[in-house]
Amino acid sequence: LLSFNLEEERLIEEIIKRKAKKILIQLPNGLKPSARFLHRKIEEKTNAVAYFSADPCYGGCDLAVEDARRLNVDLIAHYGHTPFPSNEDVQTVYFEARARYDVSAIVQKAKNLLLGFRKVGLVTTVQHLQDLESVKESLEKTGLKVIIPKAAGLTKYDGQVIGCDYSPLKSISEQVDSYLVIASTFHALGAALTVNKPVISVDPYSNEVKDVERLKRRTLRQRYAFILKARGSNLFGVIIGLKLAQYNPNLALTLRELIRKKGKHAILLCAREVTPEVLANFPEVEVFVNTACPRLAIDNPERFKKPILNPNETLVAMDEISWEDLTEKGLF
Ligand code: SF4
């Protein structure tokens, strides 16, 4: 069974130190079953009232500041992610939920797939960063040169990967001929679409090791088909995400303007959670353009009845940039 360090003692210390009377706890869905455990600890050791957010939380982009204000809490405890830049004034403490198991054994399974490469870029999610140096050492014993990229963009740590910012991987692309991503396939696919080099996925959750090239090609075929569909469509729904760091209304307005200039129609939609059910309520919209989480469009698009394009894909559909620009520069 996979287990993660919830740092419950630090949580208690933070509540006491900050004299918090009410606290909002945000857990990724996979950690929500730990709510009972954390609740018991808080009740045993403090007088604080703990609220557990039941909404999904997929990233540091989704700090629940508005919920915190409505509940009038003194503190947010956000689990599983590192901070996104924010000017919000709600006190927040982050808990990275580091894994309590070592990924080295599963990385051994990747060695065959790395045969033929000489220099590999190595990254993982915040949960497994503590294993990165030992994985590096063990890969270097096989003769590979391993490079761990420096933190950049939205990442906090060297070697960290998140789903919507692959700038650390891009920063070492001249120095490596491949990448090893220790994370779910979701992160490996994001990397493959951005870096244009072979990406090996080592997934500690499914215990699967694979080259994601086939998945990347399938995704690119889907993306291209959606762009073609958009070229022949008339009504677009431009989505503004209402989660804190996904909110980009100016980009949505710019894209709406561009779509209109091309003689088509666009309506603005806004939502916290963009799901197939939410979008199905707008049956006349032929294609959606998403300015919120860029992974929504890319991962499992079959879930949605209509195509969803990312902003740069919309630029391709509107003939502002070429498909080659998009794919060669990894602008997804
Ligand atoms: S924007 Fe999407 S990919 Fe980026 S952190 Fe948020 S949920 Fe993850």
mmCIF file of N, CA and C and ligand atoms in Angstrom, residues 57-62 81 84 154 162-165 186 243 245-246 292-296, ligand 1:
data_model
loop_
_atom_site.group_PDB
_atom_site.id
_atom_site.type_symbol
_atom_site.label_atom_id
_atom_site.label_comp_id
_atom_site.label_asym_id
_atom_site.label_seq_id
_atom_site.Cartn_x
_atom_site.Cartn_y
_atom_site.Cartn_z
ATOM 1 N N CYS A 57 -8.885 18.783 -5.777
ATOM 2 C CA CYS A 57 -7.759 19.713 -5.798
ATOM 3 C C CYS A 57 -6.604 19.019 -6.515
ATOM 4 N N TYR A 58 -6.249 19.543 -7.686
ATOM 5 C CA TYR A 58 -5.254 18.846 -8.518
ATOM 6 C C TYR A 58 -3.889 19.506 -8.507
ATOM 7 N N GLY A 59 -3.799 20.718 -7.935
ATOM 8 C CA GLY A 59 -2.493 21.366 -8.016
ATOM 9 C C GLY A 59 -2.395 22.584 -7.119
ATOM 10 N N GLY A 60 -1.180 23.117 -7.030
ATOM 11 C CA GLY A 60 -0.945 24.333 -6.244
ATOM 12 C C GLY A 60 -1.659 25.538 -6.852
ATOM 13 N N CYS A 61 -2.155 25.376 -8.082
ATOM 14 C CA CYS A 61 -2.931 26.431 -8.746
ATOM 15 C C CYS A 61 -4.250 26.688 -8.025
ATOM 16 N N ASP A 62 -4.673 25.723 -7.225
ATOM 17 C CA ASP A 62 -6.046 25.743 -6.696
ATOM 18 C C ASP A 62 -6.060 25.970 -5.185
ATOM 19 N N HIS A 81 1.175 19.687 -2.840
ATOM 20 C CA HIS A 81 1.739 20.525 -3.913
ATOM 21 C C HIS A 81 2.637 21.602 -3.324
ATOM 22 N N PHE A 84 2.172 28.087 -5.717
ATOM 23 C CA PHE A 84 2.172 28.922 -6.924
ATOM 24 C C PHE A 84 2.311 30.369 -6.455
ATOM 25 N N LEU A 154 7.402 27.413 -12.409
ATOM 26 C CA LEU A 154 6.512 27.211 -11.261
ATOM 27 C C LEU A 154 7.003 26.136 -10.296
ATOM 28 N N ILE A 162 5.962 19.489 -12.617
ATOM 29 C CA ILE A 162 4.520 19.646 -12.410
ATOM 30 C C ILE A 162 3.832 19.579 -13.781
ATOM 31 N N GLY A 163 2.531 19.431 -13.770
ATOM 32 C CA GLY A 163 1.804 19.105 -15.003
ATOM 33 C C GLY A 163 1.720 20.207 -16.039
ATOM 34 N N CYS A 164 1.993 21.470 -15.638
ATOM 35 C CA CYS A 164 1.763 22.547 -16.596
ATOM 36 C C CYS A 164 2.977 23.447 -16.790
ATOM 37 N N ASP A 165 4.149 23.029 -16.330
ATOM 38 C CA ASP A 165 5.325 23.856 -16.563
ATOM 39 C C ASP A 165 6.547 22.951 -16.700
ATOM 40 N N PHE A 186 0.715 10.880 -16.867
ATOM 41 C CA PHE A 186 0.253 12.253 -17.083
ATOM 42 C C PHE A 186 1.446 13.216 -17.212
ATOM 43 N N LYS A 243 -10.411 28.958 -10.696
ATOM 44 C CA LYS A 243 -9.463 28.608 -9.628
ATOM 45 C C LYS A 243 -8.347 29.659 -9.616
ATOM 46 N N ALA A 245 -5.019 30.282 -9.493
ATOM 47 C CA ALA A 245 -3.917 30.504 -10.437
ATOM 48 C C ALA A 245 -4.228 29.964 -11.834
ATOM 49 N N GLN A 246 -5.485 29.634 -12.082
ATOM 50 C CA GLN A 246 -5.878 29.258 -13.446
ATOM 51 C C GLN A 246 -6.651 30.397 -14.115
ATOM 52 N N ALA A 292 -7.953 27.732 -18.780
ATOM 53 C CA ALA A 292 -7.631 27.295 -17.409
ATOM 54 C C ALA A 292 -6.522 26.242 -17.469
ATOM 55 N N CYS A 293 -6.636 25.169 -16.699
ATOM 56 C CA CYS A 293 -5.565 24.157 -16.664
ATOM 57 C C CYS A 293 -5.298 23.602 -18.061
ATOM 58 N N PRO A 294 -4.053 23.722 -18.550
ATOM 59 C CA PRO A 294 -3.783 23.294 -19.925
ATOM 60 C C PRO A 294 -3.885 21.782 -20.134
ATOM 61 N N ARG A 295 -3.908 21.031 -19.031
ATOM 62 C CA ARG A 295 -3.947 19.576 -19.185
ATOM 63 C C ARG A 295 -5.352 19.043 -19.412
ATOM 64 N N LEU A 296 -6.332 19.862 -19.124
ATOM 65 C CA LEU A 296 -7.715 19.424 -19.264
ATOM 66 C C LEU A 296 -8.006 18.976 -20.697
HETATM 67 S S1 SF4 B 1 -2.917 24.174 -13.774
HETATM 68 FE FE1 SF4 B 1 -3.393 22.017 -14.084
HETATM 69 S S2 SF4 B 1 -1.440 21.008 -14.413
HETATM 70 FE FE2 SF4 B 1 -1.022 23.008 -13.485
HETATM 71 S S3 SF4 B 1 -0.897 22.581 -11.307
HETATM 72 FE FE3 SF4 B 1 -3.005 23.187 -11.773
HETATM 73 S S4 SF4 B 1 -4.099 21.263 -12.094
HETATM 74 FE FE4 SF4 B 1 -1.896 20.831 -12.252
#
